[in-house]
Amino acid sequence: MDSAFWHSRWENKQIGFHSDSFNVHLEKFWKSLSVAKGATVFVPLCGKTLDMLWLLKEGYKVIGVELSEIAIQDFFSENNLDYKTYDEGAFRYYSSGDLTILHGNFFDISEQEIGQCTACYDRASLIALPREMRQRYVDKLKKFHKMASQQLLVTLEYDQSIKNGPPFSVSIDDVHALYTDTHTIKLSYETEIIDEMIGFQKAGVTSITERVFTIT
Ligand SMILES: C[S@@+](CC[C@H](N)C(=O)[O-])C[C@H]1O[C@@H](n2cnc3c(N)ncnc32)[C@H](O)[C@@H]1O
Protein backbone atom coordinates (compact mmCIF):
# COMPACT_ATOMS: atom_id res chain seq x y z
CA MET A 1 0.00 0.00 0.00
CA ASP A 2 1.76 3.14 -1.06
CA SER A 3 1.30 6.62 0.35
CA ALA A 4 -0.70 7.77 -2.69
CA PHE A 5 -3.38 5.18 -1.93
CA TRP A 6 -3.95 6.55 1.58
CA HIS A 7 -3.75 10.20 0.54
CA SER A 8 -6.43 9.52 -2.06
CA ARG A 9 -8.59 7.75 0.54
CA TRP A 10 -8.51 10.81 2.79
CA GLU A 11 -8.95 13.30 -0.05
CA ASN A 12 -12.02 11.40 -1.27
CA LYS A 13 -13.35 10.78 2.24
CA GLN A 14 -13.24 7.00 1.73
CA ILE A 15 -12.65 6.37 5.41
CA GLY A 16 -15.07 3.59 6.29
CA PHE A 17 -12.51 2.36 8.84
CA HIS A 18 -13.07 5.46 10.99
CA SER A 19 -15.45 5.10 13.92
CA ASP A 20 -17.39 7.88 15.63
CA SER A 21 -17.16 6.14 18.98
CA PHE A 22 -14.46 4.68 21.18
CA ASN A 23 -13.40 1.15 20.30
CA VAL A 24 -15.23 -1.28 22.59
CA HIS A 25 -12.23 -3.62 22.75
CA LEU A 26 -9.94 -0.81 23.82
CA GLU A 27 -12.38 0.10 26.58
CA LYS A 28 -12.69 -3.50 27.73
CA PHE A 29 -9.22 -5.01 27.28
CA TRP A 30 -6.71 -2.17 27.69
CA LYS A 31 -6.72 -2.60 31.45
CA SER A 32 -5.54 -6.20 31.09
CA LEU A 33 -2.15 -4.81 30.02
CA SER A 34 -1.77 -2.92 33.33
CA VAL A 35 -0.08 0.04 31.68
CA ALA A 36 0.81 2.61 34.35
CA LYS A 37 -1.19 5.84 34.23
CA GLY A 38 0.96 8.65 32.90
CA ALA A 39 2.76 6.32 30.48
CA THR A 40 3.05 7.32 26.83
CA VAL A 41 1.10 5.15 24.39
CA PHE A 42 2.05 4.89 20.74
CA VAL A 43 -0.79 4.73 18.21
CA PRO A 44 0.74 3.76 14.84
CA LEU A 45 -1.17 4.66 11.66
CA CYS A 46 -3.59 6.58 13.85
CA GLY A 47 -5.87 8.22 11.28
CA LYS A 48 -8.21 10.46 13.27
CA THR A 49 -9.23 7.79 15.72
CA LEU A 50 -11.15 8.93 18.80
CA ASP A 51 -9.36 6.17 20.67
CA MET A 52 -6.53 8.65 21.20
CA LEU A 53 -9.01 10.75 23.21
CA TRP A 54 -10.02 7.70 25.22
CA LEU A 55 -6.39 7.01 26.12
CA LEU A 56 -5.92 10.67 27.13
CA LYS A 57 -9.09 10.53 29.22
CA GLU A 58 -7.71 7.47 31.01
CA GLY A 59 -4.61 9.42 32.03
CA TYR A 60 -2.09 8.46 29.35
CA LYS A 61 0.07 10.56 27.09
CA VAL A 62 -0.37 9.67 23.42
CA ILE A 63 1.85 9.81 20.35
CA GLY A 64 0.25 8.93 17.02
CA VAL A 65 1.80 8.80 13.57
CA GLU A 66 -0.18 9.42 10.41
CA LEU A 67 0.64 9.97 6.73
CA SER A 68 -2.35 12.16 5.96
CA GLU A 69 -2.36 15.79 7.05
CA ILE A 70 -6.09 15.87 6.28
CA ALA A 71 -6.66 13.18 8.92
CA ILE A 72 -4.63 15.06 11.50
CA GLN A 73 -6.22 18.43 10.88
CA ASP A 74 -9.70 16.85 10.88
CA PHE A 75 -8.90 15.20 14.20
CA PHE A 76 -8.06 18.49 15.88
CA SER A 77 -10.86 20.53 14.32
CA GLU A 78 -13.59 17.90 14.82
CA ASN A 79 -12.62 17.58 18.47
CA ASN A 80 -12.23 21.33 19.02
CA LEU A 81 -8.64 20.99 20.15
CA ASP A 82 -6.10 23.78 19.81
CA TYR A 83 -2.67 22.64 18.68
CA LYS A 84 0.71 23.94 17.76
CA THR A 85 2.94 22.61 15.03
CA TYR A 86 6.66 22.44 14.54
CA ASP A 87 8.99 20.54 12.22
CA GLU A 88 11.72 18.28 13.49
CA GLY A 89 13.56 15.52 11.64
CA ALA A 90 11.31 13.69 9.19
CA PHE A 91 8.09 14.84 10.88
CA ARG A 92 5.77 17.75 11.45
CA TYR A 93 4.63 17.59 15.06
CA TYR A 94 1.00 18.45 15.89
CA SER A 95 0.93 18.93 19.60
CA SER A 96 -1.92 19.55 22.04
CA GLY A 97 -1.34 18.97 25.76
CA ASP A 98 -0.48 15.30 26.30
CA LEU A 99 -1.19 14.41 22.66
CA THR A 100 1.27 14.57 19.79
CA ILE A 101 0.49 13.42 16.28
CA LEU A 102 3.47 13.04 13.98
CA HIS A 103 2.72 13.85 10.39
CA GLY A 104 4.88 11.55 8.29
CA ASN A 105 5.73 7.96 7.53
CA PHE A 106 5.64 5.31 10.24
CA PHE A 107 8.70 3.68 8.68
CA ASP A 108 10.75 6.83 9.40
CA ILE A 109 10.15 6.83 13.16
CA SER A 110 13.12 6.54 15.46
CA GLU A 111 13.99 6.63 19.14
CA GLN A 112 13.95 10.41 18.91
CA GLU A 113 10.22 10.55 18.19
CA ILE A 114 8.81 7.63 20.19
CA GLY A 115 11.57 6.56 22.57
CA GLN A 116 9.40 7.52 25.55
CA CYS A 117 6.48 5.26 24.54
CA THR A 118 6.00 2.21 26.75
CA ALA A 119 2.80 0.78 25.27
CA CYS A 120 1.15 0.45 21.89
CA TYR A 121 -2.42 0.34 20.61
CA ASP A 122 -2.85 -1.17 17.14
CA ARG A 123 -6.37 -1.10 15.75
CA ALA A 124 -6.69 -1.21 11.95
CA SER A 125 -2.96 -0.56 11.57
CA LEU A 126 -1.31 -3.97 11.08
CA ILE A 127 -4.35 -5.00 9.03
CA ALA A 128 -4.04 -1.85 6.90
CA LEU A 129 -0.81 -3.23 5.47
CA PRO A 130 -0.48 -5.93 2.81
CA ARG A 131 1.19 -9.18 3.83
CA GLU A 132 4.53 -8.20 2.27
CA MET A 133 4.80 -5.08 4.47
CA ARG A 134 3.83 -6.70 7.78
CA GLN A 135 7.16 -8.09 8.83
CA ARG A 136 8.83 -4.73 8.23
CA TYR A 137 6.11 -3.01 10.25
CA VAL A 138 6.46 -5.40 13.19
CA ASP A 139 10.27 -5.35 13.03
CA LYS A 140 10.08 -1.58 13.34
CA LEU A 141 7.74 -1.79 16.36
CA LYS A 142 9.99 -4.38 17.99
CA LYS A 143 12.94 -1.98 17.87
CA PHE A 144 11.16 -0.19 20.72
CA HIS A 145 11.18 -3.15 23.11
CA LYS A 146 9.27 -1.70 26.05
CA MET A 147 6.55 -0.33 23.82
CA ALA A 148 6.11 -3.43 21.69
CA SER A 149 5.81 -5.49 24.87
CA GLN A 150 2.63 -3.86 26.13
CA GLN A 151 0.44 -3.96 23.12
CA LEU A 152 -3.24 -4.33 22.35
CA LEU A 153 -3.76 -5.58 18.79
CA VAL A 154 -7.13 -5.80 17.00
CA THR A 155 -7.28 -7.86 13.79
CA LEU A 156 -9.78 -9.16 11.24
CA GLU A 157 -9.73 -12.50 9.45
CA TYR A 158 -11.84 -13.33 6.41
CA ASP A 159 -11.50 -15.11 3.07
CA GLN A 160 -9.02 -12.91 1.24
CA SER A 161 -9.64 -14.80 -2.02
CA ILE A 162 -13.15 -13.27 -2.15
CA LYS A 163 -12.19 -9.68 -1.39
CA ASN A 164 -8.89 -7.89 -1.41
CA GLY A 165 -7.80 -5.51 1.36
CA PRO A 166 -7.37 -3.19 3.02
CA PRO A 167 -8.28 -4.20 5.61
CA PHE A 168 -6.17 -7.30 5.02
CA SER A 169 -6.96 -10.62 6.60
CA VAL A 170 -4.65 -11.54 9.49
CA SER A 171 -5.00 -14.99 11.06
CA ILE A 172 -3.97 -16.25 14.49
CA ASP A 173 -1.07 -18.04 12.78
CA ASP A 174 0.00 -14.76 11.15
CA VAL A 175 0.10 -13.01 14.54
CA HIS A 176 2.15 -15.89 15.95
CA ALA A 177 4.53 -15.83 13.00
CA LEU A 178 5.13 -12.12 13.59
CA TYR A 179 5.47 -12.06 17.38
CA THR A 180 6.01 -15.51 18.87
CA ASP A 181 9.82 -15.45 18.71
CA THR A 182 9.99 -12.46 21.03
CA HIS A 183 6.62 -12.04 22.74
CA THR A 184 3.81 -13.77 24.59
CA ILE A 185 0.58 -13.63 22.62
CA LYS A 186 -2.77 -13.96 24.30
CA LEU A 187 -5.98 -14.14 22.34
CA SER A 188 -8.30 -12.14 24.60
CA TYR A 189 -11.47 -12.18 22.53
CA GLU A 190 -12.91 -13.13 19.18
CA THR A 191 -16.26 -12.43 17.60
CA GLU A 192 -18.10 -12.73 14.29
CA ILE A 193 -18.79 -9.29 12.77
CA ILE A 194 -20.09 -9.97 9.25
CA ASP A 195 -23.52 -8.55 10.20
CA GLU A 196 -21.94 -5.09 10.67
CA MET A 197 -19.88 -5.23 7.45
CA ILE A 198 -22.23 -4.42 4.59
CA GLY A 199 -19.44 -3.81 2.04
CA PHE A 200 -17.98 -7.24 2.73
CA GLN A 201 -21.41 -8.88 2.48
CA LYS A 202 -21.93 -7.25 -0.91
CA ALA A 203 -18.55 -8.60 -2.03
CA GLY A 204 -19.70 -12.13 -1.09
CA VAL A 205 -17.77 -12.53 2.16
CA THR A 206 -19.83 -14.64 4.58
CA SER A 207 -17.71 -14.50 7.73
CA ILE A 208 -15.30 -12.06 9.37
CA THR A 209 -13.67 -12.83 12.69
CA GLU A 210 -12.51 -9.89 14.74
CA ARG A 211 -9.86 -10.72 17.32
CA VAL A 212 -8.25 -8.90 20.19
CA PHE A 213 -4.74 -9.91 21.25
CA THR A 214 -2.57 -8.77 24.08
CA ILE A 215 1.11 -8.93 23.21
CA THR A 216 3.54 -8.78 26.11
C1 LIG B 1 -7.18 1.72 8.17
S1 LIG B 1 -6.66 3.27 8.69
C2 LIG B 1 -6.77 3.07 10.45
C3 LIG B 1 -6.68 4.35 11.23
C4 LIG B 1 -6.83 4.19 12.74
N1 LIG B 1 -5.89 3.23 13.29
C5 LIG B 1 -8.23 3.85 13.12
O1 LIG B 1 -8.44 2.89 13.88
O2 LIG B 1 -9.17 4.54 12.67
C6 LIG B 1 -4.94 3.25 8.36
C7 LIG B 1 -4.28 4.62 8.48
O3 LIG B 1 -2.88 4.50 8.35
C8 LIG B 1 -2.38 5.58 7.62
N2 LIG B 1 -1.11 5.10 7.07
C9 LIG B 1 -0.94 4.14 6.13
N3 LIG B 1 0.37 3.91 5.92
C10 LIG B 1 1.05 4.73 6.77
C11 LIG B 1 2.43 4.95 7.04
N4 LIG B 1 3.38 4.27 6.39
N5 LIG B 1 2.77 5.87 7.96
C12 LIG B 1 1.82 6.57 8.64
N6 LIG B 1 0.48 6.40 8.43
C13 LIG B 1 0.10 5.49 7.50
C14 LIG B 1 -3.46 5.88 6.60
O4 LIG B 1 -3.40 7.20 6.10
C15 LIG B 1 -4.72 5.61 7.40
O5 LIG B 1 -5.18 6.79 8.04
mmCIF file of N, CA, C and O in Angstrom, residues 17 23 25 122-128 131 134 153-160 163 165-172 174-175 189-194 196-197 200 205 207-213:
data_model
loop_
_atom_site.group_PDB
_atom_site.id
_atom_site.type_symbol
_atom_site.label_atom_id
_atom_site.label_comp_id
_atom_site.label_asym_id
_atom_site.label_seq_id
_atom_site.Cartn_x
_atom_site.Cartn_y
_atom_site.Cartn_z
ATOM 1 N N PHE A 17 -13.167 2.948 7.661
ATOM 2 C CA PHE A 17 -12.509 2.361 8.836
ATOM 3 C C PHE A 17 -12.678 3.243 10.069
ATOM 4 O O PHE A 17 -12.514 2.813 11.200
ATOM 5 N N ASN A 23 -13.410 2.579 20.618
ATOM 6 C CA ASN A 23 -13.403 1.154 20.302
ATOM 7 C C ASN A 23 -13.764 0.339 21.555
ATOM 8 O O ASN A 23 -13.121 0.500 22.608
ATOM 9 N N HIS A 25 -13.292 -2.703 22.279
ATOM 10 C CA HIS A 25 -12.234 -3.622 22.746
ATOM 11 C C HIS A 25 -11.154 -2.869 23.526
ATOM 12 O O HIS A 25 -10.604 -3.383 24.490
ATOM 13 N N ASP A 122 -2.793 -0.938 18.582
ATOM 14 C CA ASP A 122 -2.852 -1.171 17.141
ATOM 15 C C ASP A 122 -4.237 -1.670 16.763
ATOM 16 O O ASP A 122 -4.575 -2.840 16.928
ATOM 17 N N ARG A 123 -5.053 -0.743 16.298
ATOM 18 C CA ARG A 123 -6.369 -1.105 15.753
ATOM 19 C C ARG A 123 -6.395 -0.612 14.304
ATOM 20 O O ARG A 123 -6.180 0.569 14.050
ATOM 21 N N ALA A 124 -6.616 -1.547 13.376
ATOM 22 C CA ALA A 124 -6.691 -1.210 11.950
ATOM 23 C C ALA A 124 -5.376 -0.649 11.413
ATOM 24 O O ALA A 124 -5.382 0.140 10.473
ATOM 25 N N SER A 125 -4.266 -1.032 12.028
ATOM 26 C CA SER A 125 -2.955 -0.563 11.574
ATOM 27 C C SER A 125 -2.197 -1.725 10.927
ATOM 28 O O SER A 125 -1.912 -1.682 9.730
ATOM 29 N N LEU A 126 -1.912 -2.777 11.699
ATOM 30 C CA LEU A 126 -1.311 -3.971 11.076
ATOM 31 C C LEU A 126 -2.167 -4.449 9.901
ATOM 32 O O LEU A 126 -1.650 -4.747 8.822
ATOM 33 N N ILE A 127 -3.471 -4.472 10.094
ATOM 34 C CA ILE A 127 -4.348 -4.998 9.031
ATOM 35 C C ILE A 127 -4.525 -4.016 7.872
ATOM 36 O O ILE A 127 -5.124 -4.364 6.851
ATOM 37 N N ALA A 128 -4.001 -2.797 8.024
ATOM 38 C CA ALA A 128 -4.043 -1.853 6.898
ATOM 39 C C ALA A 128 -2.945 -2.164 5.890
ATOM 40 O O ALA A 128 -2.971 -1.655 4.764
ATOM 41 N N ARG A 131 0.338 -8.155 3.219
ATOM 42 C CA ARG A 131 1.186 -9.180 3.830
ATOM 43 C C ARG A 131 2.679 -8.864 3.694
ATOM 44 O O ARG A 131 3.444 -8.987 4.644
ATOM 45 N N ARG A 134 4.087 -6.466 6.347
ATOM 46 C CA ARG A 134 3.827 -6.698 7.775
ATOM 47 C C ARG A 134 5.080 -6.934 8.591
ATOM 48 O O ARG A 134 5.219 -6.418 9.690
ATOM 49 N N LEU A 153 -3.705 -5.436 20.249
ATOM 50 C CA LEU A 153 -3.765 -5.576 18.789
ATOM 51 C C LEU A 153 -5.156 -6.088 18.402
ATOM 52 O O LEU A 153 -5.617 -7.088 18.943
ATOM 53 N N VAL A 154 -5.797 -5.383 17.480
ATOM 54 C CA VAL A 154 -7.128 -5.798 17.001
ATOM 55 C C VAL A 154 -7.005 -6.163 15.518
ATOM 56 O O VAL A 154 -6.503 -5.364 14.723
ATOM 57 N N THR A 155 -7.420 -7.380 15.177
ATOM 58 C CA THR A 155 -7.281 -7.860 13.793
ATOM 59 C C THR A 155 -8.621 -8.325 13.236
ATOM 60 O O THR A 155 -9.589 -8.546 13.978
ATOM 61 N N LEU A 156 -8.642 -8.535 11.927
ATOM 62 C CA LEU A 156 -9.775 -9.156 11.240
ATOM 63 C C LEU A 156 -9.259 -10.345 10.442
ATOM 64 O O LEU A 156 -8.154 -10.281 9.895
ATOM 65 N N GLU A 157 -10.071 -11.397 10.353
ATOM 66 C CA GLU A 157 -9.732 -12.496 9.448
ATOM 67 C C GLU A 157 -10.958 -12.841 8.605
ATOM 68 O O GLU A 157 -12.069 -12.965 9.140
ATOM 69 N N TYR A 158 -10.762 -12.940 7.319
ATOM 70 C CA TYR A 158 -11.836 -13.330 6.408
ATOM 71 C C TYR A 158 -11.199 -13.955 5.185
ATOM 72 O O TYR A 158 -9.973 -14.004 5.057
ATOM 73 N N ASP A 159 -12.023 -14.430 4.263
ATOM 74 C CA ASP A 159 -11.504 -15.115 3.069
ATOM 75 C C ASP A 159 -10.984 -14.083 2.070
ATOM 76 O O ASP A 159 -11.747 -13.466 1.332
ATOM 77 N N GLN A 160 -9.659 -13.937 2.077
ATOM 78 C CA GLN A 160 -9.023 -12.909 1.240
ATOM 79 C C GLN A 160 -9.149 -13.231 -0.261
ATOM 80 O O GLN A 160 -8.946 -12.353 -1.088
ATOM 81 N N LYS A 163 -12.320 -11.141 -1.383
ATOM 82 C CA LYS A 163 -12.193 -9.677 -1.386
ATOM 83 C C LYS A 163 -10.765 -9.297 -1.012
ATOM 84 O O LYS A 163 -10.203 -9.867 -0.084
ATOM 85 N N GLY A 165 -7.839 -6.551 0.341
ATOM 86 C CA GLY A 165 -7.798 -5.510 1.363
ATOM 87 C C GLY A 165 -7.399 -4.177 0.769
ATOM 88 O O GLY A 165 -7.232 -4.093 -0.450
ATOM 89 N N PRO A 166 -7.212 -3.144 1.573
ATOM 90 C CA PRO A 166 -7.369 -3.189 3.020
ATOM 91 C C PRO A 166 -8.838 -3.086 3.441
ATOM 92 O O PRO A 166 -9.607 -2.555 2.653
ATOM 93 N N PRO A 167 -9.174 -3.561 4.659
ATOM 94 C CA PRO A 167 -8.281 -4.201 5.610
ATOM 95 C C PRO A 167 -7.879 -5.593 5.115
ATOM 96 O O PRO A 167 -8.693 -6.288 4.500
ATOM 97 N N PHE A 168 -6.641 -5.994 5.427
ATOM 98 C CA PHE A 168 -6.168 -7.303 5.024
ATOM 99 C C PHE A 168 -6.455 -8.314 6.121
ATOM 100 O O PHE A 168 -6.479 -7.977 7.307
ATOM 101 N N SER A 169 -6.683 -9.535 5.669
ATOM 102 C CA SER A 169 -6.957 -10.620 6.599
ATOM 103 C C SER A 169 -5.681 -11.010 7.338
ATOM 104 O O SER A 169 -4.631 -11.218 6.713
ATOM 105 N N VAL A 170 -5.787 -11.103 8.654
ATOM 106 C CA VAL A 170 -4.655 -11.537 9.486
ATOM 107 C C VAL A 170 -5.164 -12.660 10.394
ATOM 108 O O VAL A 170 -6.111 -12.470 11.156
ATOM 109 N N SER A 171 -4.550 -13.821 10.285
ATOM 110 C CA SER A 171 -5.000 -14.992 11.059
ATOM 111 C C SER A 171 -4.249 -15.084 12.390
ATOM 112 O O SER A 171 -3.255 -14.364 12.609
ATOM 113 N N ILE A 172 -4.697 -15.999 13.232
ATOM 114 C CA ILE A 172 -3.970 -16.250 14.492
ATOM 115 C C ILE A 172 -2.538 -16.693 14.169
ATOM 116 O O ILE A 172 -1.574 -16.234 14.783
ATOM 117 N N ASP A 174 -0.783 -15.921 11.603
ATOM 118 C CA ASP A 174 -0.005 -14.756 11.154
ATOM 119 C C ASP A 174 0.533 -13.987 12.357
ATOM 120 O O ASP A 174 1.693 -13.562 12.366
ATOM 121 N N VAL A 175 -0.328 -13.770 13.344
ATOM 122 C CA VAL A 175 0.105 -13.013 14.537
ATOM 123 C C VAL A 175 1.232 -13.769 15.234
ATOM 124 O O VAL A 175 2.248 -13.179 15.639
ATOM 125 N N TYR A 189 -10.058 -12.201 22.916
ATOM 126 C CA TYR A 189 -11.475 -12.180 22.530
ATOM 127 C C TYR A 189 -11.570 -12.412 21.034
ATOM 128 O O TYR A 189 -10.692 -11.985 20.284
ATOM 129 N N GLU A 190 -12.617 -13.086 20.612
ATOM 130 C CA GLU A 190 -12.910 -13.125 19.175
ATOM 131 C C GLU A 190 -14.411 -13.140 18.954
ATOM 132 O O GLU A 190 -15.165 -13.664 19.773
ATOM 133 N N THR A 191 -14.833 -12.529 17.861
ATOM 134 C CA THR A 191 -16.259 -12.427 17.599
ATOM 135 C C THR A 191 -16.516 -12.345 16.092
ATOM 136 O O THR A 191 -15.655 -11.888 15.338
ATOM 137 N N GLU A 192 -17.687 -12.793 15.699
ATOM 138 C CA GLU A 192 -18.096 -12.734 14.288
ATOM 139 C C GLU A 192 -18.732 -11.356 14.034
ATOM 140 O O GLU A 192 -19.626 -10.945 14.763
ATOM 141 N N ILE A 193 -18.269 -10.654 12.990
ATOM 142 C CA ILE A 193 -18.793 -9.292 12.772
ATOM 143 C C ILE A 193 -19.371 -9.079 11.374
ATOM 144 O O ILE A 193 -19.590 -7.936 10.972
ATOM 145 N N ILE A 194 -19.629 -10.160 10.631
ATOM 146 C CA ILE A 194 -20.088 -9.975 9.246
ATOM 147 C C ILE A 194 -21.391 -9.157 9.195
ATOM 148 O O ILE A 194 -21.592 -8.380 8.248
ATOM 149 N N GLU A 196 -22.185 -6.549 10.657
ATOM 150 C CA GLU A 196 -21.937 -5.091 10.668
ATOM 151 C C GLU A 196 -21.211 -4.632 9.406
ATOM 152 O O GLU A 196 -21.011 -3.432 9.220
ATOM 153 N N MET A 197 -20.801 -5.563 8.541
ATOM 154 C CA MET A 197 -19.880 -5.225 7.455
ATOM 155 C C MET A 197 -20.580 -5.358 6.098
ATOM 156 O O MET A 197 -20.367 -6.331 5.360
ATOM 157 N N PHE A 200 -18.512 -5.874 2.848
ATOM 158 C CA PHE A 200 -17.979 -7.236 2.733
ATOM 159 C C PHE A 200 -19.085 -8.198 2.315
ATOM 160 O O PHE A 200 -18.869 -9.086 1.492
ATOM 161 N N VAL A 205 -18.408 -11.965 0.960
ATOM 162 C CA VAL A 205 -17.766 -12.525 2.157
ATOM 163 C C VAL A 205 -18.872 -12.945 3.132
ATOM 164 O O VAL A 205 -19.833 -12.197 3.345
ATOM 165 N N SER A 207 -18.146 -14.457 6.325
ATOM 166 C CA SER A 207 -17.707 -14.501 7.727
ATOM 167 C C SER A 207 -16.467 -13.617 7.918
ATOM 168 O O SER A 207 -15.552 -13.634 7.087
ATOM 169 N N ILE A 208 -16.494 -12.832 8.987
ATOM 170 C CA ILE A 208 -15.302 -12.056 9.375
ATOM 171 C C ILE A 208 -15.118 -12.231 10.882
ATOM 172 O O ILE A 208 -16.042 -11.948 11.658
ATOM 173 N N THR A 209 -13.959 -12.691 11.266
ATOM 174 C CA THR A 209 -13.674 -12.832 12.691
ATOM 175 C C THR A 209 -12.797 -11.662 13.133
ATOM 176 O O THR A 209 -11.735 -11.427 12.569
ATOM 177 N N GLU A 210 -13.312 -10.952 14.132
ATOM 178 C CA GLU A 210 -12.509 -9.885 14.735
ATOM 179 C C GLU A 210 -11.860 -10.458 15.990
ATOM 180 O O GLU A 210 -12.517 -11.164 16.763
ATOM 181 N N ARG A 211 -10.569 -10.181 16.150
ATOM 182 C CA ARG A 211 -9.857 -10.715 17.323
ATOM 183 C C ARG A 211 -9.115 -9.615 18.058
ATOM 184 O O ARG A 211 -8.661 -8.645 17.453
ATOM 185 N N VAL A 212 -9.004 -9.823 19.346
ATOM 186 C CA VAL A 212 -8.252 -8.904 20.194
ATOM 187 C C VAL A 212 -7.131 -9.706 20.848
ATOM 188 O O VAL A 212 -7.390 -10.730 21.487
ATOM 189 N N PHE A 213 -5.902 -9.243 20.659
ATOM 190 C CA PHE A 213 -4.741 -9.905 21.247
ATOM 191 C C PHE A 213 -4.056 -8.960 22.231
ATOM 192 O O PHE A 213 -3.985 -7.741 21.977
#
